[in-house]
Coordinates of C-alpha atoms in Angstrom, one line a residue:
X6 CA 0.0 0.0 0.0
X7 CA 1.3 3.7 -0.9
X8 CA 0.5 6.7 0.4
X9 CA -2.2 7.2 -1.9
X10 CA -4.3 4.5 -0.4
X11 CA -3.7 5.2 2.8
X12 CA -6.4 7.1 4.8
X13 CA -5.3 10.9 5.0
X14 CA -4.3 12.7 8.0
X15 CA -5.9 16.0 9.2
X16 CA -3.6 18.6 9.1
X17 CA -2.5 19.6 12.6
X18 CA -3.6 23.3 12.0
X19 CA -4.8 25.2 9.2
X20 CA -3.8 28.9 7.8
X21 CA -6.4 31.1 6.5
X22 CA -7.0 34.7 6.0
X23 CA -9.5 36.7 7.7
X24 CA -9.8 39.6 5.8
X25 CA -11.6 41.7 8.6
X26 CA -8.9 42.1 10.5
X27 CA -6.2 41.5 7.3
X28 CA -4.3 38.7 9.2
X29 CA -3.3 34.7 9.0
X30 CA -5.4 32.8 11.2
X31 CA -3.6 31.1 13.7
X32 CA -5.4 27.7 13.5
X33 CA -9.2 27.5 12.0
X34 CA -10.4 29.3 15.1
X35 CA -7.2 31.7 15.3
X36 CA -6.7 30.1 18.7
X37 CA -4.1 27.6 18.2
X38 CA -1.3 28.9 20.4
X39 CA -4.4 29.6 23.7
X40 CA -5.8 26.1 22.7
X41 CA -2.5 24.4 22.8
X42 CA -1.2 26.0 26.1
X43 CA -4.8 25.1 28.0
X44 CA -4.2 21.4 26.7
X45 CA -0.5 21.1 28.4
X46 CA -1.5 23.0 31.7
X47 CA -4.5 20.3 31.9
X48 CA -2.5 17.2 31.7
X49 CA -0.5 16.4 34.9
X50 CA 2.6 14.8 32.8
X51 CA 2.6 17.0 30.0
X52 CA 2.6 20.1 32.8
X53 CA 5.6 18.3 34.2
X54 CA 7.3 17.7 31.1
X55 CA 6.6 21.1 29.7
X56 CA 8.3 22.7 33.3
X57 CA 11.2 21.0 32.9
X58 CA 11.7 21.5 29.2
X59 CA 11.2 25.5 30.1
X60 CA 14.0 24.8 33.1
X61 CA 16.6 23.3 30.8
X62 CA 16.2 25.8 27.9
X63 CA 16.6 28.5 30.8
X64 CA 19.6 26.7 32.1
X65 CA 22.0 28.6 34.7
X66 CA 20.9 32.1 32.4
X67 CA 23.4 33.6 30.7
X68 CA 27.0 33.5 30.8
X69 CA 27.9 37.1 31.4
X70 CA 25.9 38.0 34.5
X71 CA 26.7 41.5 33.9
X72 CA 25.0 41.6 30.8
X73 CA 21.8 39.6 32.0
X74 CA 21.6 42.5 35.2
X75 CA 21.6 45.1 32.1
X76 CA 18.0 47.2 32.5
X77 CA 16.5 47.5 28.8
X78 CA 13.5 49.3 29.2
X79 CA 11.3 51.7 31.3
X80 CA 10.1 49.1 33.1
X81 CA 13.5 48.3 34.8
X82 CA 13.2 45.0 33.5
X83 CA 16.8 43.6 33.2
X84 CA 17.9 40.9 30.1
X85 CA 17.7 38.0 32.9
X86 CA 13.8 39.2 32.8
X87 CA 13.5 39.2 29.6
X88 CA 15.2 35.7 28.8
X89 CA 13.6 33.9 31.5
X90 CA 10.1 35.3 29.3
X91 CA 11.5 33.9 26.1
X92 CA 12.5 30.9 27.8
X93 CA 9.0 30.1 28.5
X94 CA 7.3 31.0 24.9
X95 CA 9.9 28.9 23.6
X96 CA 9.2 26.1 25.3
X97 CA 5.1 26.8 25.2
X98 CA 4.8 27.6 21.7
X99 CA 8.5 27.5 20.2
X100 CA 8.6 30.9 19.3
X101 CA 8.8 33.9 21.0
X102 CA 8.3 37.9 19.8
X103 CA 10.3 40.6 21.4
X104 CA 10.0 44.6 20.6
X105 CA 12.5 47.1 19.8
X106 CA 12.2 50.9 20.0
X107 CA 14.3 53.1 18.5
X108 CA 16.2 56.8 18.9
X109 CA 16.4 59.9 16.6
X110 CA 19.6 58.2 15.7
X111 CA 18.1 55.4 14.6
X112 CA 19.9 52.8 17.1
X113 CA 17.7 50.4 19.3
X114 CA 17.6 51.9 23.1
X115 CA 14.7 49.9 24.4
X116 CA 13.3 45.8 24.3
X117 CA 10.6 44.3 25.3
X118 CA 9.1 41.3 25.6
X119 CA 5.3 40.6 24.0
X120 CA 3.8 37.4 25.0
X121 CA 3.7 34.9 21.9
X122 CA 0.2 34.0 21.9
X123 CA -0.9 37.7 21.5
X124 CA 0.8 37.7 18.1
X125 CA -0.5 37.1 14.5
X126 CA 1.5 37.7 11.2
X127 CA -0.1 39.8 9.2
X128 CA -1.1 38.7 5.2
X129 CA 1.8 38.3 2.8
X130 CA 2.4 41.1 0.2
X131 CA 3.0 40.7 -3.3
X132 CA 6.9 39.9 -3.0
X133 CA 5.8 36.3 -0.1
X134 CA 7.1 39.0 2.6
X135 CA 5.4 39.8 5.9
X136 CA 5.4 43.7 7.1
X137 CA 3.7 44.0 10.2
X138 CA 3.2 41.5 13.3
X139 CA -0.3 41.9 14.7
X140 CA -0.7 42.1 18.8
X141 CA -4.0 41.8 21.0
X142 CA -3.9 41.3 24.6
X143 CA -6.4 38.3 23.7
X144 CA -7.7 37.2 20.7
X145 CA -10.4 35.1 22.7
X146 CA -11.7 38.2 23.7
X147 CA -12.3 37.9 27.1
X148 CA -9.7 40.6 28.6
X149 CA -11.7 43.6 30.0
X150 CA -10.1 46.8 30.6
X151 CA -12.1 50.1 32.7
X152 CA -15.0 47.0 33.2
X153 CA -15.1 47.2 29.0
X154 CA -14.5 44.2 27.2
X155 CA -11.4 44.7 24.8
X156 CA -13.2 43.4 21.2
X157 CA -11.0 41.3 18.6
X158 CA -11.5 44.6 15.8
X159 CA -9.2 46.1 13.9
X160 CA -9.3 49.5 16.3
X161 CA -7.6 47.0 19.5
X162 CA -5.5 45.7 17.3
X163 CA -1.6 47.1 17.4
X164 CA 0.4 46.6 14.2
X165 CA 4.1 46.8 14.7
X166 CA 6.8 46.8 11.7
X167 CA 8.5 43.6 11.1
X168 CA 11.9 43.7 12.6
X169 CA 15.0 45.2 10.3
X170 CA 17.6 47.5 12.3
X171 CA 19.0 49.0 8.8
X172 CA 19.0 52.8 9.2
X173 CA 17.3 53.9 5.8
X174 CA 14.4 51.9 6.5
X175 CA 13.7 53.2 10.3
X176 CA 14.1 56.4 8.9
X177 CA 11.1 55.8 6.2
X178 CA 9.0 54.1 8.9
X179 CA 9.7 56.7 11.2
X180 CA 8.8 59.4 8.7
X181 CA 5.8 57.9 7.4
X182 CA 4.6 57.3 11.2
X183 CA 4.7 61.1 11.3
X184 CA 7.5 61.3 13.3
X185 CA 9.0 59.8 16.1
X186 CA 7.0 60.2 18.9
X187 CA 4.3 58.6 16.9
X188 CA 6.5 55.7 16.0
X189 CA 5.7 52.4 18.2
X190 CA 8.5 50.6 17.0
X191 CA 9.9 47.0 15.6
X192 CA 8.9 43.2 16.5
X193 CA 11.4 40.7 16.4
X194 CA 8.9 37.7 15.8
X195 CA 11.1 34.2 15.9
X196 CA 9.6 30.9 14.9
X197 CA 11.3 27.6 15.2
X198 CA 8.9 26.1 12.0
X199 CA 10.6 28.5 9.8
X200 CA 11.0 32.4 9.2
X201 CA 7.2 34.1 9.1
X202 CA 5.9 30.6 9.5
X203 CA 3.3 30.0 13.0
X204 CA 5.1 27.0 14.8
X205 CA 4.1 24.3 16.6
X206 CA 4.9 23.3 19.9
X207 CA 7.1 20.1 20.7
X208 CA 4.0 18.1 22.0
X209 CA 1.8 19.1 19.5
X210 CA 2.6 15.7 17.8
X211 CA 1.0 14.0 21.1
X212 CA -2.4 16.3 21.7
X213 CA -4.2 13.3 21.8
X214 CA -2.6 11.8 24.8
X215 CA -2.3 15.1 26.3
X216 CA -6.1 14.8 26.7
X217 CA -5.8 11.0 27.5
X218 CA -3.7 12.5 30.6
X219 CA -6.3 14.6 31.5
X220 CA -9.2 12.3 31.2
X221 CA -7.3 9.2 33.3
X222 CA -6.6 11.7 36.5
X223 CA -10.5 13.0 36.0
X224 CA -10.9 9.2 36.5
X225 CA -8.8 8.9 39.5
X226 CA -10.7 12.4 40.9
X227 CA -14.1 10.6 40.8
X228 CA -13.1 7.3 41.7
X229 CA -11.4 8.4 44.5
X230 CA -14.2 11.4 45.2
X231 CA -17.2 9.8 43.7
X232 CA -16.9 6.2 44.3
X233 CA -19.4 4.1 45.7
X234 CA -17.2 2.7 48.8
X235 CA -19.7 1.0 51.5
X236 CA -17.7 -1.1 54.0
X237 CA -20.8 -3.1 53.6
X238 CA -25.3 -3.9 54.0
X239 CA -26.6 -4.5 57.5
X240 CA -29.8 -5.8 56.2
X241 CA -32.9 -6.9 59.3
X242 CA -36.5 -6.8 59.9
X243 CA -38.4 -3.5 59.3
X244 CA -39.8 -2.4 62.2
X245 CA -43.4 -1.8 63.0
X246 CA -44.8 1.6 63.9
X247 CA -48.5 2.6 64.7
X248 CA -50.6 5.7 65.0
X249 CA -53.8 6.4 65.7
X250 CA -56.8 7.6 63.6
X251 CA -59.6 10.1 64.6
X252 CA -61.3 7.6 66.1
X253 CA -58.5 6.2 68.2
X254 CA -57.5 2.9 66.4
X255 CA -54.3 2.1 65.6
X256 CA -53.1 2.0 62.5
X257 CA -49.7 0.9 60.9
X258 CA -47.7 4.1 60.1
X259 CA -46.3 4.3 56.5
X260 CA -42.5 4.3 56.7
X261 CA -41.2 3.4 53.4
X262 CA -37.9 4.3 52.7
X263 CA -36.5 5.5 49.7
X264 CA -32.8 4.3 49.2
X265 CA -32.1 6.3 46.1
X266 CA -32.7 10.1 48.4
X267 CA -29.7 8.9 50.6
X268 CA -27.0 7.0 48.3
X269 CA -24.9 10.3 47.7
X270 CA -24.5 9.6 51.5
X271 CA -22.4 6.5 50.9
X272 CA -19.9 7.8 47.9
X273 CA -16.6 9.8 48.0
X274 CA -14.1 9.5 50.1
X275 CA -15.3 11.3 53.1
X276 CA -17.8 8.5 53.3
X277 CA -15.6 5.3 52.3
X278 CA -16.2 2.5 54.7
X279 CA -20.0 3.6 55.6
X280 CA -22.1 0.9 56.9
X281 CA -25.5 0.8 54.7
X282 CA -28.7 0.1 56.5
X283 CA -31.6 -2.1 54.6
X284 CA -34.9 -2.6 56.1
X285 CA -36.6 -5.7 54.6
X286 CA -40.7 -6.7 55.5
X287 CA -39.8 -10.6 55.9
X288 CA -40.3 -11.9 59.0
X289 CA -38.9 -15.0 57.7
X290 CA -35.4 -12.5 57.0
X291 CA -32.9 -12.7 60.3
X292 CA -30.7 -10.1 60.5
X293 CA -27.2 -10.1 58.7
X294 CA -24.3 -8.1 57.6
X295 CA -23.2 -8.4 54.1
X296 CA -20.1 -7.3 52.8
X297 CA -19.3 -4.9 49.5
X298 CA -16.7 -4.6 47.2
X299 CA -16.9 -1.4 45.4
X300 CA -15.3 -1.0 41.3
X301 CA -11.5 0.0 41.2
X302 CA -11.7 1.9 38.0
X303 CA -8.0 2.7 38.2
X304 CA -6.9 -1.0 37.4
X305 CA -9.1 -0.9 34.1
X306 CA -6.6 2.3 32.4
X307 CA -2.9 0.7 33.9
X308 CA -2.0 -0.2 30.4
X309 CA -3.6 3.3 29.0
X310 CA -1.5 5.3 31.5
X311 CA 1.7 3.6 30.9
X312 CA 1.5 4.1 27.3
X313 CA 0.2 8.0 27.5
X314 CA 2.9 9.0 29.7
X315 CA 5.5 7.2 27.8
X316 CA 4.7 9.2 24.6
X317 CA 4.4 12.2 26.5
X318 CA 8.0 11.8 27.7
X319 CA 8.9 11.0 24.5
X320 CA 7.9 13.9 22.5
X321 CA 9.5 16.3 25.1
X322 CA 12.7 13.7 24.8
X323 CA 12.7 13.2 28.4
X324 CA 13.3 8.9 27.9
X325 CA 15.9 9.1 30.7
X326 CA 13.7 10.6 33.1
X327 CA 11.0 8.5 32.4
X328 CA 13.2 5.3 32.3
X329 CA 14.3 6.4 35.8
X330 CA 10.5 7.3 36.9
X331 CA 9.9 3.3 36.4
X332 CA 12.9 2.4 37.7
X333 CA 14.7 1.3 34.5
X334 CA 18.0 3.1 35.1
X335 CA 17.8 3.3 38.8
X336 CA 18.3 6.6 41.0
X337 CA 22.1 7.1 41.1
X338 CA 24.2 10.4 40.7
X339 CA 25.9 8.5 37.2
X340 CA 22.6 8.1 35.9
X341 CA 21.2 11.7 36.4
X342 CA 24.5 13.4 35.3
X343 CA 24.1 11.8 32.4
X344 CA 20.6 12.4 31.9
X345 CA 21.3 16.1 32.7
X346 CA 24.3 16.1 29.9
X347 CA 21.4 14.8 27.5
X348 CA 18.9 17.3 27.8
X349 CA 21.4 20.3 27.6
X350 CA 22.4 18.9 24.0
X351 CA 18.4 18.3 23.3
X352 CA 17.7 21.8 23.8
X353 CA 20.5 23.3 22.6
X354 CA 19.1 24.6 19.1
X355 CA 16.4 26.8 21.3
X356 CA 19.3 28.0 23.4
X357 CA 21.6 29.0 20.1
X358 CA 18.4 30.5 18.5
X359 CA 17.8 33.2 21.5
X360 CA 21.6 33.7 21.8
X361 CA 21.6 34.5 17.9
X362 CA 17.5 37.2 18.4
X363 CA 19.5 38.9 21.3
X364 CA 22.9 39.4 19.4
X365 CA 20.8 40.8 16.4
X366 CA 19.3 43.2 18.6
X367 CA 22.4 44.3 20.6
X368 CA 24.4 44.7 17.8
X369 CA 22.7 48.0 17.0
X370 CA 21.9 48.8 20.7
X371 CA 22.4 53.0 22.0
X372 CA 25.7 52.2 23.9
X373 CA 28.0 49.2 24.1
X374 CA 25.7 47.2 26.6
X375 CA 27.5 44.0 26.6
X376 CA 30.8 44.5 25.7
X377 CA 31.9 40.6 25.9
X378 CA 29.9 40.4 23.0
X379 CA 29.0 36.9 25.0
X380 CA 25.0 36.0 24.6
X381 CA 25.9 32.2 25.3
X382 CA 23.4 30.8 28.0
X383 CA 24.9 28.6 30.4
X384 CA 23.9 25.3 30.8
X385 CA 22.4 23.0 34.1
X386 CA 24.6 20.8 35.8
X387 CA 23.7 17.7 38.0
X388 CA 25.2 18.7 41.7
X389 CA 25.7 15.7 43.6
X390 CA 26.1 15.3 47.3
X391 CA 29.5 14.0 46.7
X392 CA 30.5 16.7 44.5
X393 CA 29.1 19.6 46.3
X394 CA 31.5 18.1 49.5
X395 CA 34.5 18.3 46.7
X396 CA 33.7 22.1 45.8
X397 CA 36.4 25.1 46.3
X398 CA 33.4 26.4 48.7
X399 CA 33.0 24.0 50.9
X400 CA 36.7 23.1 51.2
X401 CA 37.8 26.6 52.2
X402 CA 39.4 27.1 55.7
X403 CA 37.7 30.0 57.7

């Protein structure tokens, strides 16, 4: 059988143009990146996974500490702000957007950081290029601001230049802006899928067991919160009240029971080992204690969970960690050093790719603000017990 035959896939996300606001759709709801990002945060492994992902792109920061306590903007945000922001839309969405203001002299003396989810490109030109990157502080359109909700129209959404440092060109921008206190500036928009292209995230290829995740620890929740645990039925003879009528003769009085306005008394785990009382009309019935097994639903998904969190793991490229989390590889300080060595070459094309946005940026920066000309981010390290003991630090004499 060829590919041909074979059923077809659905394409992971689609691209369209919405011509109202002159932009490429994000996805077929233009909510790919928010979609995405409530998917990870809703599965316990994929959360896990996605944190320390984040951790080792972020490593130890950067190198030259003097650099990453530089303060780039009015916020007094420093570059260790700013990375650790990247760090995290990098590993969320693998891409990450970061604006650039510029002086009369047409050198760069301010950058911030714009979350990657607020972002759209906006429509090719004639020449395949993209000019401006689209931002909205949410495109689902839920964000209020004064108690007014902000509206996904073209009047709430900011268009900012694509970035290009080259003098001639902030000049004309500048100029046709009207000046330059009406200019808002450049976006550096990076995308690991390709230049002007919207990327997916690492566990895109796995959104499927993401929500597999999800659904087994809902499973857990109710079974756990919901389940039907009775230690067991104390089942005897009903017995017989009376009460008298307007004439004085006794009657039997009516206490029928109804079992189903009391069972939510017997489930969860507040209730787990509740003895159930059952009133039967038999004489003929002595009385006797019966006992109950409730349904275990978490042995039926054992071979479900395995299998989700192994692909999970796998499309982060955490197979050490979970080969140690079932005890494959065992626990020692060998094991995770090597792990640790690993993972710092997995993630080393993010790394390279913020070293190279922040070098394009500081290259035409107001004043020589890292004069090492060092972006290089410096990588984690497994500290052992045994070679903390071994440091300079702990071996110095007072």
């Amino acid at each position: 059988m060829n590919v041909n035959n074979v059923i077809r896939p659905p394409k992971r996300f689609s691209t369209s143009y919405l011509s109202q606001l002159n932009i490429q759709a994000y996805g077929s709801d233009n909510l790919y990146p928010q979609r995405m990002s409530d998917l990870i945060q809703n599965s316990p492994t994929g959360g896990t996974c996605l944190e320390r992902y984040q951790t080792f792109i972020e490593g130890n920061g950067l190198s030259d500490t003097e650099f990453s306590e530089y303060v780039c903007n009015r916020k007094d945000e420093t570059i260790d702000d700013i990375f650790s922001l990247i760090a995290q839309d990098i590993a969320t969405y693998n891409g990450f957007a970061l604006h650039v203001n510029y002086n009369l002299a047409c050198e760069i003396c301010e950058l911030q950081h714009i979350p990657f989810e607020n972002c759209r490109l906006e429509e090719e030109d004639d020449a395949g290029s993209v000019t401006y990157i689209n931002v909205h502080p949410d495109w689902e359109g839920n964000k209020t601001r004064k108690g007014r909700r902000i509206n996904v129209d073209r009047s709430n959404v900011k268009k900012y230049h694509t970035f290009n440092p080259i003098p001639s060109v902030v000049i004309d921008q500048i100029e046709s802006c009207g000046g330059i206190e009406h200019y808002s500036g450049q976006v550096l928009w990076v995308s690991m899928n390709g230049k002007f292209k919207y990327p997916k995230p690492v566990y895109d290829k796995v959104v499927t067991n993401l929500s597999t995740d999800e659904g087994l620890d809902n499973v857990k929740y109710r079974n756990v919160r919901n389940g039907f645990m009775l230690s067991g039925l104390f089942v005897h003879k009903k017995s017989v009240q009376y009460e008298f009528d307007e004439n004085g003769n006794a009657i039997e009085k009516d206490t029928q029971y109804d079992l189903s306005d009391s069972l939510d008394a017997f489930q969860g785990d507040n209730n787990a080992c509740s003895i159930m009382e059952i009133v039967v009309n038999s004489s003929d019935d002595k009385p006797e204690f019966i006992n109950v097994e409730g349904t275990n639903y978490d042995d039926k998904f054992k071979v479900t969970e395995s299998s989700t969190t192994e692909r999970i793991y796998s499309a982060f490229g955490q197979e050490p960690w979970y080969c140690i989390r079932i005890g494959k590889l065992g626990f020692s300080g060998d094991v995770l050093s090597e792990a640790y060595e690993y993972y710092n070459s997995y993630v080393s094309k993010q790394r390279r790719t913020i070293s190279r946005a922040l070098k394009r940026i500081f290259d035409h920066w107001f004043e020589v603000a890292n004069p090492s000309d060092n972006y290089e981010i410096e990588p984690l390290v497994y500290i052992s017990n045994k070679s903390a003991e071994s440091s300079p630090i702990n071996n110095t004499k007072a």
